Structure formats: structure tokens, C-alpha cells
mmCIF file of C-alpha atoms in Angstrom:
data_model
loop_
_atom_site.group_PDB
_atom_site.id
_atom_site.type_symbol
_atom_site.label_atom_id
_atom_site.label_comp_id
_atom_site.label_asym_id
_atom_site.label_seq_id
_atom_site.Cartn_x
_atom_site.Cartn_y
_atom_site.Cartn_z
ATOM 1 C CA MET A 1 8.116 -23.020 -1.852
ATOM 2 C CA GLY A 2 8.292 -21.037 1.531
ATOM 3 C CA TYR A 3 6.781 -17.683 2.323
ATOM 4 C CA PHE A 4 10.118 -15.887 1.900
ATOM 5 C CA SER A 5 11.165 -17.485 -1.258
ATOM 6 C CA ALA A 6 7.709 -16.807 -2.720
ATOM 7 C CA THR A 7 7.812 -13.084 -1.652
ATOM 8 C CA LEU A 8 11.365 -12.870 -3.063
ATOM 9 C CA SER A 9 10.090 -14.295 -6.442
ATOM 10 C CA ILE A 10 7.226 -11.732 -6.434
ATOM 11 C CA PHE A 11 9.637 -9.004 -6.049
ATOM 12 C CA LEU A 12 12.086 -10.254 -8.443
ATOM 13 C CA VAL A 13 9.492 -10.730 -11.179
ATOM 14 C CA GLY A 14 8.329 -7.117 -10.336
ATOM 15 C CA ALA A 15 11.976 -5.765 -10.606
ATOM 16 C CA LEU A 16 12.734 -7.335 -13.705
ATOM 17 C CA LEU A 17 9.503 -6.105 -15.424
ATOM 18 C CA LEU A 18 10.022 -2.545 -14.225
ATOM 19 C CA SER A 19 13.558 -2.730 -15.371
ATOM 20 C CA LEU A 20 12.528 -3.762 -18.810
ATOM 21 C CA ALA A 21 9.920 -0.947 -18.823
ATOM 22 C CA LEU A 22 12.615 1.590 -17.957
ATOM 23 C CA LEU A 23 14.925 0.321 -20.539
ATOM 24 C CA PHE A 24 12.606 0.843 -23.180
ATOM 25 C CA ALA A 25 10.749 3.837 -21.966
ATOM 26 C CA PRO A 26 10.928 6.855 -24.466
ATOM 27 C CA LYS A 27 11.988 9.201 -21.837
ATOM 28 C CA ARG A 28 14.208 7.807 -19.154
ATOM 29 C CA GLN A 29 14.563 9.670 -16.027
ATOM 30 C CA LEU A 30 16.840 7.400 -13.823
ATOM 31 C CA GLY A 31 18.442 10.507 -12.138
ATOM 32 C CA ALA A 32 15.108 11.555 -10.825
ATOM 33 C CA LEU A 33 15.050 8.254 -8.724
ATOM 34 C CA PHE A 34 17.772 9.558 -6.419
ATOM 35 C CA GLN A 35 16.115 12.919 -5.787
ATOM 36 C CA GLN A 36 13.009 11.472 -4.287
ATOM 37 C CA PRO A 37 12.088 12.138 -0.503
ATOM 38 C CA ARG A 38 13.697 9.432 1.570
ATOM 39 C CA TRP A 39 10.348 8.517 3.062
ATOM 40 C CA LEU A 40 9.489 6.794 -0.284
ATOM 41 C CA LEU A 41 11.999 4.153 0.675
ATOM 42 C CA THR A 42 9.517 2.861 3.258
ATOM 43 C CA GLY A 43 7.579 1.232 0.513
ATOM 44 C CA GLY A 44 10.491 -0.892 -0.249
ATOM 45 C CA LEU A 45 10.894 -2.079 3.273
ATOM 46 C CA LEU A 46 7.072 -2.461 4.030
ATOM 47 C CA GLY A 47 6.277 -4.094 0.658
ATOM 48 C CA PRO A 48 7.910 -7.413 1.485
ATOM 49 C CA ILE A 49 6.447 -7.418 5.105
ATOM 50 C CA TYR A 50 3.093 -6.730 3.765
ATOM 51 C CA VAL A 51 3.240 -9.720 1.296
ATOM 52 C CA ILE A 52 4.507 -12.206 3.888
ATOM 53 C CA VAL A 53 1.926 -11.156 6.502
ATOM 54 C CA LEU A 54 -0.814 -11.539 3.861
ATOM 55 C CA THR A 55 0.613 -14.939 2.828
ATOM 56 C CA LEU A 56 0.670 -16.114 6.419
ATOM 57 C CA ALA A 57 -2.893 -14.468 7.509
ATOM 58 C CA THR A 58 -4.982 -15.461 4.363
ATOM 59 C CA PRO A 59 -5.113 -19.207 5.114
ATOM 60 C CA LEU A 60 -6.112 -18.392 8.843
ATOM 61 C CA VAL A 61 -8.781 -15.896 8.436
ATOM 62 C CA GLY A 62 -9.959 -16.370 4.664
ATOM 63 C CA VAL A 63 -9.579 -14.514 1.499
ATOM 64 C CA GLY A 64 -12.845 -12.470 2.089
ATOM 65 C CA MET A 65 -11.881 -11.223 5.547
ATOM 66 C CA THR A 66 -8.290 -10.406 4.429
ATOM 67 C CA MET A 67 -9.573 -8.263 1.496
ATOM 68 C CA VAL A 68 -12.134 -6.373 3.730
ATOM 69 C CA GLY A 69 -9.353 -5.925 6.394
ATOM 70 C CA ILE A 70 -6.931 -4.509 3.867
ATOM 71 C CA LEU A 71 -9.707 -2.094 2.609
ATOM 72 C CA CYS A 72 -10.479 -1.169 6.143
ATOM 73 C CA GLY A 73 -6.966 -0.341 6.805
ATOM 74 C CA GLN A 74 -6.294 1.504 3.672
ATOM 75 C CA VAL A 75 -9.480 3.641 4.168
ATOM 76 C CA ALA A 76 -8.544 4.404 7.725
ATOM 77 C CA ALA A 77 -4.951 5.391 6.829
ATOM 78 C CA SER A 78 -6.052 7.515 3.889
ATOM 79 C CA LEU A 79 -8.551 9.440 6.143
ATOM 80 C CA ALA A 80 -5.858 10.014 8.549
ATOM 81 C CA ILE A 81 -3.453 11.199 5.800
ATOM 82 C CA ASP A 82 -6.099 13.454 4.328
ATOM 83 C CA HIS A 83 -7.240 14.936 7.686
ATOM 84 C CA PHE A 84 -3.525 15.723 8.787
ATOM 85 C CA GLY A 85 -2.205 16.478 5.412
ATOM 86 C CA TRP A 86 0.495 14.007 5.807
ATOM 87 C CA LEU A 87 2.912 13.009 2.922
ATOM 88 C CA GLY A 88 2.603 16.325 1.187
ATOM 89 C CA SER A 89 -1.195 15.855 0.519
ATOM 90 C CA GLU A 90 -3.771 18.552 0.850
ATOM 91 C CA ARG A 91 -5.471 18.736 4.097
ATOM 92 C CA ARG A 92 -9.165 17.387 3.850
ATOM 93 C CA ARG A 93 -11.261 17.413 6.918
ATOM 94 C CA VAL A 94 -12.870 14.019 7.847
ATOM 95 C CA ASP A 95 -16.720 14.565 7.512
ATOM 96 C CA GLY A 96 -19.631 12.356 8.366
ATOM 97 C CA TYR A 97 -19.811 10.843 4.898
ATOM 98 C CA ARG A 98 -16.163 9.658 5.226
ATOM 99 C CA LEU A 99 -16.656 8.228 8.717
ATOM 100 C CA ALA A 100 -19.947 6.670 7.737
ATOM 101 C CA ALA A 101 -17.913 4.757 4.907
ATOM 102 C CA LEU A 102 -15.288 3.647 7.290
ATOM 103 C CA ALA A 103 -18.009 2.536 9.768
ATOM 104 C CA MET A 104 -19.702 0.365 7.117
ATOM 105 C CA ILE A 105 -16.490 -1.285 6.210
ATOM 106 C CA LEU A 106 -15.849 -1.947 9.828
ATOM 107 C CA ALA A 107 -19.415 -3.328 10.014
ATOM 108 C CA ALA A 108 -18.641 -5.701 6.952
ATOM 109 C CA LEU A 109 -15.459 -6.901 8.731
ATOM 110 C CA TRP A 110 -17.381 -7.632 11.861
ATOM 111 C CA LEU A 111 -20.227 -9.439 9.850
ATOM 112 C CA MET A 112 -17.671 -11.513 8.148
#
């Protein structure tokens, strides 16, 4: 099975399970789905791209390096989001502890 069909199957299974969960949820709020900010739709666009890139990159760099790379990117992005208050989050200054944590993750990535 190719990378695109594997990604499609992942998202189809997820959509099926979420549809069933919504169907049997005690308090359905399907109308709230269309009242969400439009930037939330980027998750639907970036999700499949993310899965395809991981599927292609993992055999090349290894699982460990892929996981540490993901962690590094997520921590760096979360620091920027917190620092600037993006996406409606409360602003939190980046302090030395947070930068040290990111530096240690970068060091782990370099060591791998």
C-alpha cells in the first residue's frame, strides 16, 4: 500500500470512529462545528501532510530521531505560541528554564 493510501486509511478510520462517537454522544453539538474559527481548518490540511512526511522520513532517519525531531518542533512552536500569545493563548514569556529545555532537546537531536 502506498503512502497516500496509507494516510487516507488512517484518516478514514479516524473519521469513522469520530462519527460513531458523535452519533452516540449524549449531548450532540454539531452546530458548534460551523461556529469555530476558520484557522482551525488548517489542522485538516496539515494533518495528512504531517502523516505523509513522517511516513517518508522515518525509514530514512530512524524512529528515535523522528520522535525527538517531532518533540523539538512541538516544544519550539509552543514556546513561540506562548511568548506571542498566538491562537488565543495567554502570553507567557520565554524564560531560561524553557530555553534550557529546548536546548537539551536540540542536544539530544544532535547526539542522535
